[in-house]
Amino acid sequence: MNAGVVYGIDLGTTYSCVARVNRSGDPEVVPLSGGATTLPSVVLFVGPDDYITGEPARRLARARADDVCALVKRRMGDGDWRFVTCGRAWSAPAVSSLILRALVGDAAFAGAESIRDVVITVPAYFGDEERRATVLAGQYAGLSVVDVINEPTAAALSYGFARFNSDASVAGRTAQEEVALVYDLGGGTFDVTVVELADRRVSVVAVDGDHQLGGADWDEKIALHLSRQFLDAYPDAEDPLDDSEAAQALLLTAERAKRELSDRAETTVGVEHDGHALTVPFSRNDLERLTSGLLERTVTLARSVLAAARTRGVTQLDRVLLVGGSSRMPAVARRLAAELGVPVELRDPDLAVAKGAALYGEKKAIERLVLADLVSRGQILDGAQPDAAAPEDLAAACRRLAAAFGLTAERVRRTVEVQVVNVVSRGFGVLALDRFGERSAVFLVHRNDRLPVAVRRSFGTVRDDQDVVTVHVVEQGGGVESTRIDDVKIIAQADITGIPPGFPAGTPIEITFRMGFDGILEVTALHEGLADQPLTVRVETSAALSQADVARERDAVARLRRREG
Ligand code: AMP
C-alpha cells in the first residue's frame, strides 16, 4: 500500500522504534540514520533551545546527569511532573515528543518518506491519562496519531496472531478463536498479558507484571557471583561491588556474559580490581542456577495472569509469545514450555511491538479507504464503522480496494473485519458518602471490564432541598481498587445546578458511565427534578495539562532545535 501509510511506533522506556508494512504486506522496521533499528529514548538538553537525542545523549547521561532525561515513559500521565533544565520545565509529553521527532526525523533522513500518520504503542496497564499523554506527545511532534494500541496486542499481531495480515481464512467463515500469553521481559520491566481473539475481536483479557523486574536483575545476580569468586581468590582485596566504578564495570561484564550464554553453553569472564585479575569460567548452567528465583517469579506472575483470565471465562491457551531482549535467554522458553505445555515462540523480540503497530496502522489505513468508499456510495453514514454496511456492500468495497492496491480481496476483508479492542485498564467510579458519612469511592467500571461499557447506578442526595450536586469522577490509583479517597485520582468534577426546591434527601441521581472502544469516558448524571437536563461530562482529566499549557508547550517544543551529538 502506498496511499496514506500509517506507521507503527514503539515509544519504549529505554528504546524506541518505527516500522511500516512493505509492498509485500510484511511489517519491517524503518532503519534510522547510521543503520540502527532502534533509538535510545534519551534526551539531553544542551541549552534553552537545543537538545540531543538517542545514542549520543545516552553516552553523555552520566557526565551531564542533570540535563539528561531518560525513562520519561514512567512519568507519562503524571501532570505535575516536569523535567527542569536550562531554565525551562518540560512535561513528559513534551520530552517524549522530542524522542518521536528524532525518530521520525532520523527515519526520513535514512530514506523513508516523511512520516505523518502513526499508531503509537502503550503498555496495556496504561490508564486514560497515560494514553492521552502519549497522543499529546505525538501531536507535539507534529504527527497525526491515528490510534494507540496495547503493546502485547501489537506484539501478538506481529507474531501472526489473528492472521491479521494473511489470506489464510476462507471468505465468509468466522475468524477462529485463539488465546496467547504475551511474556515481555525487558531490561527493567516485566509484563505478562493474556490476549484473545474471539468473535472477530482481538482484546487484552488480563494484565500482570512487575515493573521492578528485568534483565538488570539477572546482571546483578551474576555480578554478585563474580565478586564472591574474586574475593574467594583474593581475600584481602577490596570488594569490586564496594566501588561504584568497579561495580558498574562488573555489571557490564555480567551483562555481556549473560548475552553470550544465550548462544553458547560456556564462557569465561575476566574480573580486574584492586591490582588483581581473575578469569572465571561461567556456564549457562551457572547462570540458570543463580537466577532461577528470578525466572520463577515471572512464572508465578504468568500463572496469576492466566488465573485472572480464567475468572473472565478464558480457559484456553494456544501459544506463548516472547517479547523483550531478556526473553532470549533459553531458560525462559524452556521453563514456560514445561510449565504451560503449549508452543513458545521467539521471533524478533525487540522489534515485535513496532512491527505489530505497523500492521495495525495498515489496518487503519485500509479501513479508512473502505469507509470512504462506502460513504461515497451512500452505503453507510459518515462516522459509522464498516460492520454497519450490508455484507454484500462491504465485500464489494473490499474487492474494489484490493484491485486498486494489488492486494487480495480476502486480505482486505479480513483486515477490516478483525477489530482490535481494549479492556478497561483501571477502575472508574464516583465519590459518594458511605454509611459512616465519609466520602469514599464507588466503582462503576472495573479493571479488565470489556469495552464498550455502559453501567448505570443510582445514588441519593444528602439533604432536603439540595440545589447543587457535585459529581466527582475518580480513577483507581494503584493496582487494586480501593474505596479510600486517598487511593483514587479525581479525574473530573462537575455540578448539577439549579435543582428546584421540594426534593427530599435521598432523591435518586442516576449516574451512567459509558466508555467506548477509544477509552473515552462519558459520565451522565440525572436528577429527577431536572429530568430533561442531564449533566454530561466527557472526561478531560484534571491532572492532564490545561489547554493553555498544551498550547504553550507545543510552541516551545516547536521552537527547539535538534543538534547532532
Ligand atoms: P535491549 O533489548 O537491548 O534493550 O535489552 C533489554 C534487556 O534484554 C537487557 O537486560 C539485556 O541484557 C537483555 N538482552 C538483550 N539481548 C539478550 C540476549 N541475547 N540474551 C540475554 N539477554 C539479552
Coordinates of C-alpha atoms and ligand atoms in Angstrom, one line a residue:
M1 CA 0.0 0.0 0.0
N2 CA 1.3 3.4 -0.7
A3 CA -1.6 5.7 -0.2
G4 CA -1.7 7.1 3.4
V5 CA 0.8 4.8 5.1
V6 CA 0.2 4.7 8.8
Y7 CA 3.5 3.9 10.6
G8 CA 3.8 2.0 13.8
I9 CA 5.9 3.4 16.6
D10 CA 7.1 1.6 19.7
L11 CA 7.7 4.5 22.1
G12 CA 9.7 2.5 24.6
T13 CA 11.0 3.2 28.1
T14 CA 14.6 2.7 27.0
Y15 CA 14.4 2.3 23.2
S16 CA 12.0 3.5 20.5
C17 CA 11.5 2.1 17.1
V18 CA 9.4 2.8 14.0
A19 CA 8.0 0.3 11.5
R20 CA 5.9 0.1 8.3
V21 CA 4.3 -2.5 6.2
N22 CA 6.2 -3.0 2.9
R23 CA 4.8 -3.7 -0.5
S24 CA 4.7 -7.4 0.1
G25 CA 2.5 -6.9 3.1
D26 CA 5.2 -7.7 5.6
P27 CA 6.0 -5.4 8.6
E28 CA 9.6 -4.1 8.6
V29 CA 11.5 -1.7 10.8
V30 CA 12.4 1.6 9.2
P31 CA 16.2 1.9 9.5
L32 CA 17.4 5.1 11.2
S33 CA 20.4 7.1 10.2
G34 CA 23.6 5.1 10.7
G35 CA 21.6 1.9 10.0
A36 CA 20.3 1.4 13.6
T37 CA 16.9 -0.1 14.1
T38 CA 16.2 1.5 17.5
L39 CA 16.8 4.9 19.1
P40 CA 17.6 5.2 22.8
S41 CA 14.7 7.1 24.4
V42 CA 17.0 9.6 26.0
V43 CA 17.1 13.4 25.6
L44 CA 20.0 15.7 26.5
F45 CA 19.1 19.4 26.8
V46 CA 22.2 21.4 25.8
G47 CA 20.6 24.9 26.1
P48 CA 17.2 26.5 26.4
D49 CA 16.6 25.9 22.7
D50 CA 18.7 22.9 21.8
Y51 CA 18.7 19.2 22.5
I52 CA 20.3 15.9 21.5
T53 CA 18.6 12.6 21.4
G54 CA 19.5 8.9 21.1
E55 CA 22.9 7.3 21.4
P56 CA 24.9 10.5 21.9
A57 CA 22.5 11.6 24.6
R58 CA 22.8 8.2 26.3
R59 CA 26.6 8.3 26.2
L60 CA 26.6 11.6 28.0
A61 CA 24.0 10.5 30.5
R62 CA 26.4 10.2 33.3
A63 CA 28.6 13.2 32.6
R64 CA 25.6 15.5 32.2
A65 CA 23.2 13.8 34.6
D66 CA 21.2 17.0 35.4
D67 CA 20.5 17.7 31.7
V68 CA 19.7 14.2 30.6
C69 CA 16.1 12.9 30.7
A70 CA 15.8 9.1 30.4
L71 CA 12.9 6.7 31.3
V72 CA 10.4 9.5 30.7
K73 CA 7.7 6.9 29.8
R74 CA 7.4 6.2 33.6
R75 CA 6.2 9.8 34.0
M76 CA 3.5 9.8 31.3
G77 CA 0.2 10.7 32.8
D78 CA 1.7 12.5 35.8
G79 CA 0.5 16.0 35.0
D80 CA 2.6 17.5 37.8
W81 CA 5.9 16.1 36.8
R82 CA 8.4 18.4 35.0
F83 CA 12.0 17.9 33.8
V84 CA 13.7 21.1 34.8
T85 CA 16.8 22.0 33.0
C86 CA 18.5 25.0 31.3
G87 CA 15.9 27.4 32.8
R88 CA 12.9 25.5 31.4
A89 CA 10.5 22.9 32.6
W90 CA 9.3 20.1 30.3
S91 CA 6.3 17.8 30.8
A92 CA 6.5 14.1 30.0
P93 CA 4.6 14.5 26.7
A94 CA 7.0 17.3 25.7
V95 CA 10.1 15.3 26.3
S96 CA 8.5 12.2 24.6
S97 CA 7.7 14.4 21.6
L98 CA 11.4 15.1 21.2
I99 CA 12.1 11.4 21.0
L100 CA 9.3 10.9 18.5
R101 CA 10.6 13.9 16.4
A102 CA 14.1 12.4 16.4
L103 CA 12.8 9.0 15.5
V104 CA 10.7 10.2 12.5
G105 CA 13.4 12.7 11.5
D106 CA 16.1 10.0 11.5
A107 CA 13.8 7.6 9.6
A108 CA 13.2 10.3 7.0
F109 CA 16.9 11.1 6.8
A110 CA 17.6 7.5 6.2
G111 CA 15.4 7.5 3.2
A112 CA 11.8 6.8 4.4
E113 CA 9.2 9.1 3.0
S114 CA 8.0 11.7 5.5
I115 CA 6.0 10.2 8.4
R116 CA 2.8 11.8 9.4
D117 CA 0.2 9.3 10.4
V118 CA 1.2 6.9 13.2
V119 CA -0.1 4.4 15.6
I120 CA 1.8 4.5 18.9
T121 CA 2.0 1.6 21.3
V122 CA 1.3 1.9 25.1
P123 CA 1.6 -0.7 27.9
A124 CA -1.7 -2.5 28.4
Y125 CA -1.8 -1.2 32.0
F126 CA -1.7 2.5 30.9
G127 CA -4.7 4.3 32.1
D128 CA -6.7 7.0 30.4
E129 CA -4.3 9.8 31.3
E130 CA -1.1 8.0 30.2
R131 CA -2.8 7.2 26.9
R132 CA -3.8 10.8 26.4
A133 CA -0.3 12.0 27.3
T134 CA 1.0 9.6 24.6
V135 CA -1.3 11.1 22.0
L136 CA -0.3 14.5 23.1
A137 CA 3.4 13.6 22.6
G138 CA 2.6 12.6 19.1
Q139 CA 0.7 15.8 18.4
Y140 CA 3.6 18.0 19.8
A141 CA 5.9 16.1 17.4
G142 CA 3.6 17.2 14.5
L143 CA 2.3 13.7 14.0
S144 CA -1.3 12.6 13.4
V145 CA -1.9 9.9 16.0
V146 CA -4.4 7.6 14.3
D147 CA -4.7 5.4 17.4
V148 CA -2.8 3.9 20.3
I149 CA -2.6 0.1 20.6
N150 CA -1.6 -2.0 23.6
E151 CA 2.0 -3.3 23.4
P152 CA 1.1 -7.0 24.0
T153 CA -1.6 -6.8 21.3
A154 CA 0.8 -5.3 18.8
A155 CA 3.4 -8.0 19.7
A156 CA 0.8 -10.7 19.2
L157 CA -0.2 -9.2 15.8
S158 CA 3.4 -9.3 14.6
Y159 CA 3.6 -13.0 15.6
G160 CA 0.7 -13.6 13.2
F161 CA -2.0 -13.7 15.9
A162 CA -5.4 -13.5 14.4
R163 CA -3.8 -13.8 11.0
F164 CA -4.1 -10.1 10.8
N165 CA -2.3 -9.7 7.5
S166 CA -2.8 -13.0 5.9
D167 CA -5.1 -14.6 3.4
A168 CA -5.4 -17.8 5.5
S169 CA -9.0 -17.8 6.3
V170 CA -11.8 -18.8 4.0
A171 CA -14.2 -16.0 2.9
G172 CA -17.3 -15.7 5.0
R173 CA -16.1 -18.0 7.8
T174 CA -15.8 -16.6 11.2
A175 CA -12.3 -16.0 12.4
Q176 CA -11.2 -18.7 14.8
E177 CA -10.7 -18.2 18.4
E178 CA -7.2 -18.0 19.7
V179 CA -5.5 -17.2 23.0
A180 CA -1.9 -16.2 23.5
L181 CA 0.1 -15.4 26.6
V182 CA 2.5 -12.5 25.8
Y183 CA 5.5 -12.7 28.0
D184 CA 7.6 -9.4 27.8
L185 CA 10.8 -9.4 29.8
G186 CA 12.8 -6.3 29.0
G187 CA 15.8 -4.7 30.7
G188 CA 13.9 -3.3 33.8
T189 CA 10.3 -4.4 33.5
F190 CA 8.2 -7.5 33.1
D191 CA 4.7 -7.5 31.7
V192 CA 2.6 -10.6 31.1
T193 CA -0.7 -10.4 29.3
V194 CA -3.4 -12.7 28.0
V195 CA -4.6 -11.7 24.5
E196 CA -7.6 -13.3 23.0
L197 CA -9.2 -13.4 19.5
A198 CA -12.9 -14.2 19.9
D199 CA -15.8 -13.1 17.9
R200 CA -13.5 -11.3 15.4
R201 CA -12.1 -9.2 18.1
V202 CA -8.6 -9.1 19.5
S203 CA -8.6 -7.9 23.1
V204 CA -6.4 -7.9 26.2
V205 CA -8.1 -10.2 28.7
A206 CA -5.8 -9.8 31.7
V207 CA -2.7 -8.0 32.6
D208 CA 0.0 -8.6 35.3
G209 CA 3.7 -7.9 35.8
D210 CA 6.4 -6.4 37.9
H211 CA 7.9 -3.1 36.9
Q212 CA 11.0 -3.6 39.0
L213 CA 12.0 -6.9 37.4
G214 CA 14.0 -7.3 34.3
G215 CA 17.3 -8.2 32.7
A216 CA 19.2 -5.9 35.0
D217 CA 18.3 -8.2 38.0
W218 CA 20.0 -11.1 36.1
D219 CA 23.1 -8.9 35.7
E220 CA 23.1 -8.1 39.4
K221 CA 23.0 -11.8 40.4
I222 CA 25.9 -12.6 38.0
A223 CA 27.9 -9.6 39.3
L224 CA 27.4 -10.7 42.9
H225 CA 28.6 -14.2 42.0
L226 CA 31.7 -12.8 40.2
S227 CA 32.6 -10.6 43.1
R228 CA 32.3 -13.6 45.5
Q229 CA 34.6 -15.6 43.2
F230 CA 37.0 -12.7 43.2
L231 CA 37.0 -12.4 47.0
D232 CA 37.5 -16.1 47.4
A233 CA 40.6 -15.9 45.2
Y234 CA 41.9 -12.7 46.8
P235 CA 40.5 -12.5 50.3
D236 CA 42.5 -9.3 51.1
A237 CA 41.3 -7.4 48.1
E238 CA 38.6 -4.8 48.1
D239 CA 35.1 -6.0 47.0
P240 CA 34.6 -4.6 43.5
L241 CA 30.9 -4.0 44.4
D242 CA 32.0 -1.5 47.1
D243 CA 33.5 0.8 44.4
S244 CA 30.9 2.4 42.2
E245 CA 33.0 2.4 39.1
A246 CA 34.2 -1.1 39.5
A247 CA 30.7 -2.2 40.3
Q248 CA 29.5 -0.6 37.1
A249 CA 32.2 -2.3 35.1
L250 CA 31.3 -5.6 36.7
L251 CA 27.7 -5.2 35.8
L252 CA 28.6 -4.6 32.2
T253 CA 30.8 -7.7 32.2
A254 CA 28.0 -9.6 33.7
E255 CA 25.6 -8.5 31.0
R256 CA 28.0 -9.4 28.3
A257 CA 28.4 -12.9 29.7
K258 CA 24.7 -13.3 30.0
R259 CA 24.1 -12.4 26.4
E260 CA 26.9 -14.8 25.3
L261 CA 25.3 -17.6 27.2
S262 CA 22.1 -17.2 25.2
D263 CA 24.1 -18.6 22.2
R264 CA 26.5 -21.0 23.8
A265 CA 26.8 -23.1 26.9
E266 CA 30.0 -21.7 28.4
T267 CA 32.1 -18.6 28.5
T268 CA 34.9 -17.1 30.6
V269 CA 34.7 -13.8 32.4
G270 CA 37.6 -11.5 33.5
V271 CA 37.4 -9.6 36.7
E272 CA 40.1 -7.0 37.4
H273 CA 40.1 -4.9 40.5
D274 CA 42.4 -3.5 43.3
G275 CA 45.5 -4.7 41.4
H276 CA 44.3 -8.2 40.9
A277 CA 42.9 -10.1 37.9
L278 CA 40.9 -13.2 37.8
T279 CA 39.5 -15.3 35.0
V280 CA 36.3 -17.1 36.0
P281 CA 34.7 -19.9 33.8
F282 CA 31.0 -19.3 33.7
S283 CA 28.4 -21.6 32.2
R284 CA 24.8 -21.4 31.2
N285 CA 24.1 -23.9 34.0
D286 CA 25.7 -21.5 36.5
L287 CA 23.6 -18.6 35.2
E288 CA 20.4 -20.6 35.4
R289 CA 21.2 -21.8 38.9
L290 CA 22.0 -18.3 40.1
T291 CA 18.9 -16.7 38.6
S292 CA 16.2 -19.4 38.9
G293 CA 14.5 -17.4 41.6
L294 CA 14.0 -14.5 39.2
L295 CA 12.7 -16.8 36.5
E296 CA 10.3 -18.4 38.9
R297 CA 8.9 -15.0 39.9
T298 CA 8.0 -14.4 36.2
V299 CA 6.4 -17.9 36.1
T300 CA 4.3 -17.1 39.2
L301 CA 3.1 -13.9 37.6
A302 CA 2.3 -15.8 34.4
R303 CA 0.2 -18.3 36.4
S304 CA -1.6 -15.4 38.1
V305 CA -2.5 -13.7 34.9
L306 CA -3.8 -17.0 33.5
A307 CA -5.9 -17.4 36.6
A308 CA -7.3 -13.9 36.1
A309 CA -8.1 -14.8 32.5
R310 CA -9.9 -17.9 33.7
T311 CA -12.1 -15.9 36.0
R312 CA -13.1 -14.0 32.9
G313 CA -14.1 -17.2 31.2
V314 CA -10.9 -17.6 29.1
T315 CA -9.6 -21.0 29.9
Q316 CA -7.8 -21.9 26.6
L317 CA -4.2 -21.2 25.9
D318 CA -2.7 -21.8 22.4
R319 CA 0.7 -20.3 22.4
V320 CA 3.2 -18.2 24.3
L321 CA 4.8 -15.3 22.5
L322 CA 8.1 -13.9 23.8
V323 CA 8.9 -10.2 23.7
G324 CA 11.8 -8.1 25.1
G325 CA 15.5 -8.7 24.9
S326 CA 15.7 -10.8 28.1
S327 CA 13.3 -13.4 26.7
R328 CA 16.3 -14.5 24.5
M329 CA 17.7 -16.4 27.5
P330 CA 17.0 -20.1 26.6
A331 CA 15.8 -20.9 30.1
V332 CA 12.8 -18.6 29.5
A333 CA 11.3 -20.6 26.6
R334 CA 12.2 -23.9 28.2
R335 CA 10.7 -23.1 31.6
L336 CA 7.5 -21.7 30.0
A337 CA 7.1 -24.7 27.7
A338 CA 7.4 -27.1 30.7
E339 CA 5.0 -25.0 32.8
L340 CA 2.3 -24.4 30.2
G341 CA 2.6 -27.2 27.7
V342 CA 2.0 -25.1 24.6
P343 CA 4.3 -23.9 21.9
V344 CA 6.6 -21.0 23.0
E345 CA 7.7 -18.7 20.1
L346 CA 10.6 -16.3 20.0
R347 CA 11.0 -14.1 16.9
D348 CA 12.3 -10.5 16.8
P349 CA 11.6 -9.9 20.5
D350 CA 12.9 -6.3 20.3
L351 CA 11.1 -5.3 17.2
A352 CA 7.8 -7.2 17.5
V353 CA 5.9 -4.4 19.2
A354 CA 6.8 -1.8 16.5
K355 CA 6.1 -4.3 13.7
G356 CA 2.7 -5.1 15.2
A357 CA 1.9 -1.4 15.5
A358 CA 2.7 -1.1 11.8
L359 CA 0.3 -4.0 10.9
Y360 CA -2.4 -2.2 12.9
G361 CA -1.5 1.0 11.2
E362 CA -2.0 -0.7 7.8
K363 CA -5.4 -2.0 9.0
K364 CA -6.3 1.6 10.0
A365 CA -5.2 2.9 6.5
I366 CA -7.2 0.1 4.7
E367 CA -10.2 0.7 6.9
R368 CA -10.2 4.4 6.2
L369 CA -10.2 3.7 2.5
V370 CA -13.0 1.1 2.7
L371 CA -15.1 3.5 4.9
A372 CA -14.5 6.4 2.4
D373 CA -15.6 4.1 -0.4
L374 CA -18.8 3.0 1.4
V375 CA -19.6 6.6 2.5
S376 CA -19.1 7.9 -1.1
R377 CA -21.6 5.4 -2.4
G378 CA -24.1 6.3 0.3
Q379 CA -23.9 2.8 1.8
I380 CA -23.1 3.9 5.3
L381 CA -23.2 7.2 7.1
D382 CA -20.1 9.2 7.7
G383 CA -18.6 8.2 11.1
A384 CA -20.1 4.7 11.0
Q385 CA -18.0 1.5 11.3
P386 CA -17.6 -0.9 8.4
D387 CA -19.8 -3.5 10.0
A388 CA -22.7 -1.0 9.6
A389 CA -22.7 -1.7 5.9
A390 CA -24.6 -4.5 4.2
P391 CA -22.3 -7.6 3.9
E392 CA -22.5 -7.5 0.1
D393 CA -21.7 -3.8 0.0
L394 CA -18.7 -4.4 2.3
A395 CA -17.5 -7.3 0.2
A396 CA -17.7 -5.2 -3.0
A397 CA -15.8 -2.3 -1.3
C398 CA -13.1 -4.7 -0.2
R399 CA -12.9 -6.1 -3.8
R400 CA -12.6 -2.6 -5.3
L401 CA -9.9 -1.6 -2.8
A402 CA -8.0 -4.8 -3.3
A403 CA -8.0 -4.3 -7.1
A404 CA -6.8 -0.7 -6.7
F405 CA -3.9 -1.7 -4.4
G406 CA -2.9 -5.1 -5.7
L407 CA -4.0 -7.0 -2.6
T408 CA -6.3 -9.9 -2.3
A409 CA -10.0 -9.2 -1.5
E410 CA -9.8 -11.8 1.3
R411 CA -6.9 -10.0 2.9
V412 CA -8.7 -6.6 2.8
R413 CA -11.9 -8.2 4.1
R414 CA -10.1 -9.8 7.0
T415 CA -8.1 -6.7 7.8
V416 CA -11.3 -4.7 8.1
E417 CA -13.3 -7.5 9.8
V418 CA -11.0 -8.2 12.8
Q419 CA -11.3 -5.5 15.3
V420 CA -8.7 -4.6 18.0
V421 CA -10.4 -3.7 21.2
N422 CA -9.4 -2.8 24.7
V423 CA -10.4 -3.8 28.2
V424 CA -10.6 -1.1 30.9
S425 CA -7.1 -0.8 32.5
R426 CA -8.3 0.8 35.7
G427 CA -11.5 1.0 37.7
F428 CA -13.6 4.2 37.4
G429 CA -16.3 5.5 39.7
V430 CA -17.6 8.4 41.6
L431 CA -17.3 9.7 45.2
A432 CA -20.2 9.2 47.4
L433 CA -20.9 9.2 51.2
D434 CA -20.6 5.8 52.8
R435 CA -22.7 4.6 55.7
F436 CA -20.4 6.4 58.2
G437 CA -20.9 9.6 56.3
E438 CA -17.3 9.5 54.9
R439 CA -16.6 10.3 51.3
S440 CA -15.4 7.2 49.5
A441 CA -15.1 5.8 46.0
V442 CA -17.8 3.7 44.5
F443 CA -16.6 1.9 41.3
L444 CA -18.9 1.5 38.4
V445 CA -16.4 0.3 35.9
H446 CA -13.7 -2.2 36.9
R447 CA -10.3 -3.1 35.6
N448 CA -10.5 -5.7 32.8
D449 CA -14.1 -4.9 32.0
R450 CA -14.6 -5.4 28.4
L451 CA -15.1 -2.3 26.2
P452 CA -17.5 -0.9 25.3
V453 CA -19.0 -0.5 28.8
A454 CA -22.3 1.1 29.8
V455 CA -23.2 1.0 33.5
R456 CA -25.9 2.8 35.5
R457 CA -26.2 3.2 39.2
S458 CA -28.4 5.2 41.4
F459 CA -27.2 7.4 44.3
G460 CA -29.2 9.7 46.6
T461 CA -29.0 13.4 47.5
V462 CA -27.9 14.0 51.1
R463 CA -30.1 17.0 52.1
D464 CA -33.7 18.1 51.7
D465 CA -34.0 20.9 49.0
Q466 CA -30.4 20.2 47.8
D467 CA -30.0 22.6 44.9
V468 CA -26.5 21.6 43.8
V469 CA -24.9 18.1 43.5
T470 CA -21.2 17.8 42.7
V471 CA -20.2 14.7 40.8
H472 CA -16.6 13.7 41.3
V473 CA -15.4 11.1 38.7
V474 CA -12.5 9.1 40.0
E475 CA -9.9 6.6 38.6
Q476 CA -8.4 3.8 40.6
G477 CA -5.0 4.9 41.8
G478 CA -2.9 1.8 42.4
G479 CA -3.1 -1.8 41.1
V480 CA -6.2 -2.7 43.1
E481 CA -9.5 -0.9 43.6
S482 CA -9.6 0.9 47.0
T483 CA -12.6 2.9 48.2
R484 CA -10.3 5.2 50.2
I485 CA -10.4 8.7 48.9
D486 CA -6.6 9.0 49.2
D487 CA -6.1 6.0 46.9
V488 CA -8.1 7.3 44.0
K489 CA -7.4 10.1 41.5
I490 CA -10.2 12.6 40.8
I491 CA -10.2 12.9 37.1
A492 CA -13.2 15.2 36.5
Q493 CA -15.7 17.2 38.6
A494 CA -18.9 18.9 37.6
D495 CA -22.1 20.3 39.3
I496 CA -25.7 19.6 38.7
T497 CA -27.0 23.1 39.4
G498 CA -30.4 24.8 39.6
I499 CA -32.3 21.8 41.1
P500 CA -35.7 23.2 42.1
P501 CA -36.7 23.0 45.8
G502 CA -39.1 20.4 47.1
F503 CA -37.0 17.2 46.7
P504 CA -36.2 15.4 49.9
A505 CA -32.8 13.9 50.9
G506 CA -32.3 10.6 49.2
T507 CA -33.8 11.8 45.9
P508 CA -32.2 9.5 43.3
I509 CA -29.4 10.7 41.0
E510 CA -28.9 8.2 38.1
I511 CA -25.2 8.1 37.2
T512 CA -24.3 6.4 33.9
F513 CA -20.8 5.6 32.8
R514 CA -20.1 4.9 29.2
M515 CA -16.7 4.0 27.8
G516 CA -16.2 3.3 24.1
F517 CA -13.5 1.4 22.3
D518 CA -11.5 4.6 22.3
G519 CA -11.4 4.5 26.1
I520 CA -13.0 7.9 26.4
L521 CA -15.3 8.0 29.4
E522 CA -18.6 9.8 29.3
V523 CA -20.5 10.3 32.5
T524 CA -24.1 11.3 32.7
A525 CA -25.8 12.4 35.9
L526 CA -29.6 12.8 36.0
H527 CA -31.6 14.3 38.9
E528 CA -35.3 13.7 39.0
G529 CA -36.1 17.4 39.2
L530 CA -34.1 18.1 36.0
A531 CA -35.2 15.1 34.1
D532 CA -34.8 16.8 30.7
Q533 CA -31.3 18.3 31.6
P534 CA -28.8 15.5 32.2
L535 CA -25.4 16.6 33.2
T536 CA -22.9 15.1 30.8
V537 CA -19.1 15.1 31.4
R538 CA -16.7 13.8 28.8
V539 CA -13.6 13.2 30.9
E540 CA -10.9 15.7 30.4
T541 CA -8.5 14.6 33.1
S542 CA -7.8 17.1 35.8
A543 CA -4.1 16.1 36.2
A544 CA -3.5 16.4 32.5
L545 CA -2.3 19.7 31.2
S546 CA -4.7 22.6 30.8
Q547 CA -5.4 23.7 27.2
A548 CA -3.2 26.8 27.8
D549 CA -0.3 24.7 28.9
V550 CA -0.8 22.5 25.9
A551 CA -0.6 25.4 23.5
R552 CA 2.4 26.9 25.3
E553 CA 4.3 23.5 25.4
R554 CA 3.5 22.8 21.7
D555 CA 5.0 26.2 20.8
A556 CA 8.0 25.7 23.0
V557 CA 8.7 22.2 21.5
A558 CA 8.3 23.6 18.0
R559 CA 11.0 26.2 18.7
L560 CA 13.5 23.7 19.9
R561 CA 16.4 22.8 17.6
R562 CA 17.9 19.3 17.5
R563 CA 21.6 19.1 17.4
E564 CA 23.7 16.2 16.2
G565 CA 25.6 14.7 19.2
Ligands
AMP1 P1 17.7 -4.5 24.9 O1 16.7 -5.3 24.3 O2 19.0 -4.4 24.3 O3 17.1 -3.2 25.4 O4 17.9 -5.2 26.3 C1 16.9 -5.4 27.2 C2 17.3 -6.5 28.1 O5 17.5 -7.7 27.4 C3 18.7 -6.2 28.8 O6 18.6 -6.5 30.1 C4 19.6 -7.1 28.0 O7 20.7 -7.5 28.8 C5 18.7 -8.2 27.6 N1 19.2 -9.0 26.5 C6 19.4 -8.5 25.2 N2 19.8 -9.5 24.4 C7 20.0 -10.6 25.2 C8 20.4 -11.9 24.9 N3 20.8 -12.3 23.7 N4 20.4 -12.8 26.0 C9 20.0 -12.4 27.2 N5 19.6 -11.2 27.5 C10 19.6 -10.3 26.5

